[in-house]
Each structure stands twice: as C-alpha cells, then as structure tokens.
mmCIF file of C-alpha atoms and ligand atoms in Angstrom:
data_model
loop_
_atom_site.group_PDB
_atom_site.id
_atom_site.type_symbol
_atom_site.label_atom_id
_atom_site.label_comp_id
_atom_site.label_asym_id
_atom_site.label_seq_id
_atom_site.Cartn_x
_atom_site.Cartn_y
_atom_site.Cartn_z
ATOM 1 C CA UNK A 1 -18.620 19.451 5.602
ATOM 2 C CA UNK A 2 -18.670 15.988 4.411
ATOM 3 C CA UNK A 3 -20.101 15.530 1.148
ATOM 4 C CA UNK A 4 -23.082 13.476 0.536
ATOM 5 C CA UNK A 5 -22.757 11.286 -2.762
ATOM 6 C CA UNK A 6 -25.936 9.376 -4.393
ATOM 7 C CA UNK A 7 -25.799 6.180 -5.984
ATOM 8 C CA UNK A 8 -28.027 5.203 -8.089
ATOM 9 C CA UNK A 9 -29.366 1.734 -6.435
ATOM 10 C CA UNK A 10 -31.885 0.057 -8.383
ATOM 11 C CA UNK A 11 -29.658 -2.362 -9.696
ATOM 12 C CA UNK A 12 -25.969 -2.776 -10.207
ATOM 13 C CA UNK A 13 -22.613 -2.010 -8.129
ATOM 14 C CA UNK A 14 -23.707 -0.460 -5.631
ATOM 15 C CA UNK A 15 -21.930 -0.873 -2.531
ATOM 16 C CA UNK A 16 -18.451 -0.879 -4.269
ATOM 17 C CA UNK A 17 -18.939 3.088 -5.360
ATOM 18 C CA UNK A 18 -20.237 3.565 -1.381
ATOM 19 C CA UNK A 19 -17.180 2.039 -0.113
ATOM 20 C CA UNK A 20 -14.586 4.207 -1.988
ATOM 21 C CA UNK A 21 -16.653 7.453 -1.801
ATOM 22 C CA UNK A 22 -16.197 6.182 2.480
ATOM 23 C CA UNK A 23 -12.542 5.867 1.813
ATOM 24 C CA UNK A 24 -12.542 9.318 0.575
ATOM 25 C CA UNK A 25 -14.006 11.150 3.541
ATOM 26 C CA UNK A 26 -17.258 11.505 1.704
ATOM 27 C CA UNK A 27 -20.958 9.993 2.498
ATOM 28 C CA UNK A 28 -22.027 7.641 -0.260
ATOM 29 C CA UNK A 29 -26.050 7.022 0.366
ATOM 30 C CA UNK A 30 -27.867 4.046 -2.014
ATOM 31 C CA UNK A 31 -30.824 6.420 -4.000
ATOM 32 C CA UNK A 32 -33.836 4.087 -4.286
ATOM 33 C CA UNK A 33 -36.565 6.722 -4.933
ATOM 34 C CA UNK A 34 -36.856 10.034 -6.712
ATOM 35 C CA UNK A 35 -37.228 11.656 -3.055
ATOM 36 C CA UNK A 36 -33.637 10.448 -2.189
ATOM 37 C CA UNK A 37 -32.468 13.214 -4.341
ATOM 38 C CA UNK A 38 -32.976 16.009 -2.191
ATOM 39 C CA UNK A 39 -30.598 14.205 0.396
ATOM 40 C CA UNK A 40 -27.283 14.269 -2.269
ATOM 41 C CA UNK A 41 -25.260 16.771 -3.614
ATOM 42 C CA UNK A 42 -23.803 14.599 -6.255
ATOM 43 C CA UNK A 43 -25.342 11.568 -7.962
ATOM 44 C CA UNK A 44 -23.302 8.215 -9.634
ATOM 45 C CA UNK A 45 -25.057 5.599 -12.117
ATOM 46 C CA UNK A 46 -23.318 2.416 -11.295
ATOM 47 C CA UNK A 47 -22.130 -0.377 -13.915
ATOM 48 C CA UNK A 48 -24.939 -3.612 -14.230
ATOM 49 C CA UNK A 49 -27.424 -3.876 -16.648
ATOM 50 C CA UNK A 50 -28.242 -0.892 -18.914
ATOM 51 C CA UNK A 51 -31.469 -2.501 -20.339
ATOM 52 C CA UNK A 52 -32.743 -3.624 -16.382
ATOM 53 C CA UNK A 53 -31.620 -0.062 -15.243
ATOM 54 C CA UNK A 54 -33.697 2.086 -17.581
ATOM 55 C CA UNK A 55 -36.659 -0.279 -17.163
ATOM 56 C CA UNK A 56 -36.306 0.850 -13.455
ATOM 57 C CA UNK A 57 -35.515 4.012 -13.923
ATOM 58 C CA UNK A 58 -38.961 4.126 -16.053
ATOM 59 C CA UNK A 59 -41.386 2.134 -13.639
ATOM 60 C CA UNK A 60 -40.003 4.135 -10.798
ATOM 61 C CA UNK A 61 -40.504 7.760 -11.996
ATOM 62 C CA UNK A 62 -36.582 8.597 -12.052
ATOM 63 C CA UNK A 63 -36.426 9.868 -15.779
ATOM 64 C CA UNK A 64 -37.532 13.543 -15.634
ATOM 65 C CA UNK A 65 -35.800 13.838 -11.856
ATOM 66 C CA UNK A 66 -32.549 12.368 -13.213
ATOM 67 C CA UNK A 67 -32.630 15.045 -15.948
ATOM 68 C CA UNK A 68 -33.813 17.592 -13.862
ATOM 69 C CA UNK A 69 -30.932 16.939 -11.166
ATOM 70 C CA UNK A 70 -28.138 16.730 -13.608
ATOM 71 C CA UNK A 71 -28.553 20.482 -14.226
ATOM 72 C CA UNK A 72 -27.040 21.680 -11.153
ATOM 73 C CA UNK A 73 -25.140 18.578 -9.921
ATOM 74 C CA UNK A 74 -22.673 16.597 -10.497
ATOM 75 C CA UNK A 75 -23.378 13.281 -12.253
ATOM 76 C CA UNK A 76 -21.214 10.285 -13.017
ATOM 77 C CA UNK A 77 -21.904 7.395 -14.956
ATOM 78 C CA UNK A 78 -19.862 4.280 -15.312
ATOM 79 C CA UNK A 79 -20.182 1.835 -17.361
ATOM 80 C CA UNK A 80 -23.741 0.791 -17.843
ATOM 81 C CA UNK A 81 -24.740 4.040 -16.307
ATOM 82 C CA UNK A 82 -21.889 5.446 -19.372
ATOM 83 C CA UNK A 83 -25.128 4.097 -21.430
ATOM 84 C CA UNK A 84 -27.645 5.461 -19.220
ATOM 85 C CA UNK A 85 -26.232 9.074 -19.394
ATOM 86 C CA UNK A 86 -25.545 9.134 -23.537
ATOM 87 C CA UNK A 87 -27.163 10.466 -26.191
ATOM 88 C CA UNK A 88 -27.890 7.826 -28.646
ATOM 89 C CA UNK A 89 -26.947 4.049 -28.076
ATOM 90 C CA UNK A 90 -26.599 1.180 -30.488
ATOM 91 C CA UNK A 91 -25.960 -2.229 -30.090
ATOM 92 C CA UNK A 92 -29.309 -3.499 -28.425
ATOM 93 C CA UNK A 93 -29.355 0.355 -26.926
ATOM 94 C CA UNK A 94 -32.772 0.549 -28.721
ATOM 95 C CA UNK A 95 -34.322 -1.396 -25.567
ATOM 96 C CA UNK A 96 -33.267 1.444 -23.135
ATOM 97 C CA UNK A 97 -34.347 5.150 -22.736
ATOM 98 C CA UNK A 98 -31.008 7.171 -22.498
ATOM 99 C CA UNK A 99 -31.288 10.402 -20.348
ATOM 100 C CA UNK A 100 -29.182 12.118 -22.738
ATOM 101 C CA UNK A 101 -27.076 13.980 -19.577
ATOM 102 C CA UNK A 102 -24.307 14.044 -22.648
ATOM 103 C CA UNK A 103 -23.862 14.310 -25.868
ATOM 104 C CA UNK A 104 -21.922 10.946 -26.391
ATOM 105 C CA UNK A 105 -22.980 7.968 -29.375
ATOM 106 C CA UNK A 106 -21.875 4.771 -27.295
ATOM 107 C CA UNK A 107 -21.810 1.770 -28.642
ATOM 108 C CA UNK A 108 -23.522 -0.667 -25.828
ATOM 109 C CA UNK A 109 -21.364 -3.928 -26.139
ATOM 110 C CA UNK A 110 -18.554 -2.353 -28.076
ATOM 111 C CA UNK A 111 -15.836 -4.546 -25.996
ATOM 112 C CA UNK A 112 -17.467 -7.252 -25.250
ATOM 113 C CA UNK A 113 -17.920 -9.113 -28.257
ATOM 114 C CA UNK A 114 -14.283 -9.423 -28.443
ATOM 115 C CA UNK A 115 -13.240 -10.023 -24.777
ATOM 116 C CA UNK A 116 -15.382 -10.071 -22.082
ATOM 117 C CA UNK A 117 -13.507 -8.279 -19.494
ATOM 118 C CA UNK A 118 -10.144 -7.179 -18.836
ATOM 119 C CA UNK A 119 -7.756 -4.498 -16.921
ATOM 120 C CA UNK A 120 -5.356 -1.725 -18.095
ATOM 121 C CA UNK A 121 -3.593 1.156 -17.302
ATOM 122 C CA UNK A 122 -4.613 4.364 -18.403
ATOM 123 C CA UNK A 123 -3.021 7.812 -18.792
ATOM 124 C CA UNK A 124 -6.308 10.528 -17.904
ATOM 125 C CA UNK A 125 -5.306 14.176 -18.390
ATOM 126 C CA UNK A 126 -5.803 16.099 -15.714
ATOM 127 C CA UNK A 127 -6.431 12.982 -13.398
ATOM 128 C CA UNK A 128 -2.919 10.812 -13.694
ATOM 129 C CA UNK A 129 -0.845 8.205 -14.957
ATOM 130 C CA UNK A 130 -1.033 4.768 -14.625
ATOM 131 C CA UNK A 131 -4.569 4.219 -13.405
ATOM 132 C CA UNK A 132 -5.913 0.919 -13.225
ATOM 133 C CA UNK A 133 -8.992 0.724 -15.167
ATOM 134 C CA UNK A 134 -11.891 -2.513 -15.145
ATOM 135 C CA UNK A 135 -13.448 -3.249 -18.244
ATOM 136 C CA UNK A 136 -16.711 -5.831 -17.667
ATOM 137 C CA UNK A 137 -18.350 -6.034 -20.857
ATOM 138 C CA UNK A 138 -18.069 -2.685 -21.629
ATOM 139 C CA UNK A 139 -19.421 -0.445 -23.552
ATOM 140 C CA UNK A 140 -17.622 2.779 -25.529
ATOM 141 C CA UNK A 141 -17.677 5.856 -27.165
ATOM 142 C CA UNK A 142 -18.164 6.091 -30.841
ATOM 143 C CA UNK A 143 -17.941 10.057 -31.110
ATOM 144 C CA UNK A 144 -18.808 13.416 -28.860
ATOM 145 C CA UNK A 145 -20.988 15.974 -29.257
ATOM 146 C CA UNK A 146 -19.803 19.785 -29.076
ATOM 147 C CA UNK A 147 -18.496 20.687 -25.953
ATOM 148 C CA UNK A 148 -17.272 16.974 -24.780
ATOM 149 C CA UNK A 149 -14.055 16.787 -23.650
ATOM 150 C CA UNK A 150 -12.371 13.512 -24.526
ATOM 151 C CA UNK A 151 -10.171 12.175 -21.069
ATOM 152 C CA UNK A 152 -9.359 8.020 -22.196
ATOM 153 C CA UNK A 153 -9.309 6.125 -25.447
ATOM 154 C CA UNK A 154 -7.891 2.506 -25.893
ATOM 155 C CA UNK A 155 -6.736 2.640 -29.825
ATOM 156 C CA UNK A 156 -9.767 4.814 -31.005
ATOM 157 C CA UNK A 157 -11.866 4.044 -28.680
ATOM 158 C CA UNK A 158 -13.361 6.918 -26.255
ATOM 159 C CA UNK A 159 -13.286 5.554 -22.827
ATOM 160 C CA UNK A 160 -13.607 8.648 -20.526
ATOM 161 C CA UNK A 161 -15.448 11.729 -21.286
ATOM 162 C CA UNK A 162 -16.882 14.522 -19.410
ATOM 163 C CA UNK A 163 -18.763 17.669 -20.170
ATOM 164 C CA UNK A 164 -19.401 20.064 -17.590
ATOM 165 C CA UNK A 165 -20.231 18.407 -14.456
ATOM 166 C CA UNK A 166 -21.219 15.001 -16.517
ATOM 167 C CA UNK A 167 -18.499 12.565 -16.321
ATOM 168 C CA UNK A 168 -18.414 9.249 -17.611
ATOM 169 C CA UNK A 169 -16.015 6.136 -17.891
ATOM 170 C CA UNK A 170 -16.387 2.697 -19.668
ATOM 171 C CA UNK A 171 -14.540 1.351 -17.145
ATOM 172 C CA UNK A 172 -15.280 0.850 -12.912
ATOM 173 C CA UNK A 173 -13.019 2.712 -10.949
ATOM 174 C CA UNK A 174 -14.687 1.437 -7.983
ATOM 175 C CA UNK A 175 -13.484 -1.898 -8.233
ATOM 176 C CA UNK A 176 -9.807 -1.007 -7.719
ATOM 177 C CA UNK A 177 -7.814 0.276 -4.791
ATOM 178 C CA UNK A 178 -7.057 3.569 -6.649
ATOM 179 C CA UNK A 179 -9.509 6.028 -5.963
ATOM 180 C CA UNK A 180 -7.662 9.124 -8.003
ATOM 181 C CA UNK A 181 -10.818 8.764 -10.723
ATOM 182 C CA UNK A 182 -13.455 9.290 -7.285
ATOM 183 C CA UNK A 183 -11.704 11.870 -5.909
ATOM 184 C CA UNK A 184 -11.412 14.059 -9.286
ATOM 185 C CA UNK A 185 -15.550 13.829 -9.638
ATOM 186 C CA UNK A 186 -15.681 15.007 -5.836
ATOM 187 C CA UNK A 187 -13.924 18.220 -6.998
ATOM 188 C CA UNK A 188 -16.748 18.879 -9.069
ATOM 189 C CA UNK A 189 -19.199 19.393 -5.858
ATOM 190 C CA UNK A 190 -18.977 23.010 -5.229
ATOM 191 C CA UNK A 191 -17.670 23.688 -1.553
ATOM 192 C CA UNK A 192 -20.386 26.064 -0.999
ATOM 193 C CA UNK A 193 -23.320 23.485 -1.481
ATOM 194 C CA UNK A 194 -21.175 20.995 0.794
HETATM 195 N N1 LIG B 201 -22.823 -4.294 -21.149
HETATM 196 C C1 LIG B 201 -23.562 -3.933 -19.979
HETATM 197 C C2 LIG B 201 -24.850 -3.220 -20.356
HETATM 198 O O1 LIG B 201 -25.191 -3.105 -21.469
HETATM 199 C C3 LIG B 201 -22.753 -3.038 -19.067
HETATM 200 C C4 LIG B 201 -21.776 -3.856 -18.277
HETATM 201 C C5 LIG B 201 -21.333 -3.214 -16.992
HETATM 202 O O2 LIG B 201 -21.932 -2.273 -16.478
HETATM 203 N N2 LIG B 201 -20.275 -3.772 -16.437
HETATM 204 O O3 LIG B 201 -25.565 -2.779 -19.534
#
C-alpha cells in the first residue's frame, strides 16, 4: 500500500517535502484543516516561519489535534516545525505556542545570528554518512529531555533528534537530492496501518 504522508501546509515548504515523499513511492497530501488528518498516516511540519506557523496553527484549531495525532503517528518536524514540535523555545520563541511533541530546549535563531544559511555533510547514526544537510536560519538544540535520542550535532550543537516516532532536524532534507533522511521517517509508519 502506498503510504499517505501529511504536510503541514499553512505556511512554509510545502511542496518540496511532497515532491521527495513522490520520489519515494509514497503520497505526500498538503494538510490545511484539522479534518485532513484522518486522510494521513504520518504528518511533517515544514521549515518557514515558526512565529506565522503557530499563529495558524492557533486561529485554525490545529493545537489539541496536532497533539492528539502525534500519539499514534509518526511526526516530523524540520526546521521551523523543529520549533513547533519542542518543549521550550528561546530566542523570540516566547511569541509561539510549542506543541511540546518532544522534550527538546531549542534555541529559535541559534545559527542564524552568525551565518544565515549554509550546507554540510553530516554523519546520522543509523541513517548514513555523508548526508547533505540545508541550514536556512536555523534553529538548534540546546539539551534533551529523558528518553531523546541525540542523531546530529555540528560542534555542540544538537541538530537531529528523535524520540519515539517524533523526529526532528534543524536542517531541510527536502531541499536536496538525497532522500536517505525521508525514507528513514517512512520506516516509522507501521506496515499494518499502510
Ligand atoms: N528561523 C526560522 C523560524 O524561527 C526558521 C527558518 C526555517 O524554517 N528555515 O521560524
């Protein structure tokens, strides 16, 4: 069965995640309203603007759905939607509402004061080597709760995480040809739901 991914699609990169998830063999589907939902087995919170997200995410009745959602599917956040899915947030995080999916303390603009965006290569565990990864003023992890397994840091800097069926990344994979990151969260959609 071909698995149907949500993405988040209130504001952001949106059609970048839908293209890869296509590459994969899997159905990506733009989630507008808290209805959508029911139509995904899987959900990702796409890179934009944290701040503008959670305002939507407010207005449109997503916060208790979101929550709700993430306890028996998978969810992935990158980049702004990193920010979306922590814990606490600083940096001008006290102007969002974080769904606290995981127990993460991000710092909001933590590369960005520095460089505004740039590309590397990172070594993920249990992923692979060499994987490209696009930083656009990103955001990372100052330290994880119990239970959060650390997968990237630059220097000291947290960059991947996942707990359970949570996974997050600093970085977009979508906006690369490599599609390793993608195709490890579609593992974590239980054949039996597919
Ligand atoms: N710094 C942005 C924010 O706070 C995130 C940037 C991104 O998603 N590329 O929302």
């Amino acid at each position: 069965m071909v698995k149907r991914v949500g993405v988040l699609g209130l504001q952001g990169a949106i059609t970048e995640h839908i293209n890869q998830l296509k590459q994969l063999g899997a159905e990506g589907i733009a989630v507008k309203t808290p209805t959508d939902l029911a139509q995904v087995q899987a959900l990702i919170i796409p890179g934009g603007e944290s701040t503008a997200i959670s305002r939507l995410i407010q207005q449109i009745g997503f916060y208790e759905p979101i929550q709700q959602f993430a306890k028996n599917h998978p969810v992935f956040g990158t980049c702004a939607g990193l920010i979306l899915c922590g814990s606490s947030i600083t940096d001008g995080g006290e102007k969002l509402k974080p769904l606290k999916l995981i127990d993460i303390a991000v710092t909001r603009n933590g590369f960005g004061r520095q460089v505004d965006s740039f590309e590397t290569p990172l070594d993920i565990d249990s992923i692979g080597q060499q994987i490209p990864a696009v930083f656009i003023r990103a955001p990372y992890i100052d330290h994880v709760g119990e239970g959060v397994k650390i997968l990237a840091k630059i220097d000291n800097r947290i960059v991947m995480a996942e707990h359970g069926s949570v996974l997050v990344s600093s970085f977009h994979p979508e906006l690369t040809e490599d599609n390793r990151i993608m195709a490890y969260f579609l593992k974590k959609i239980k054949e039996e739901n597919s």
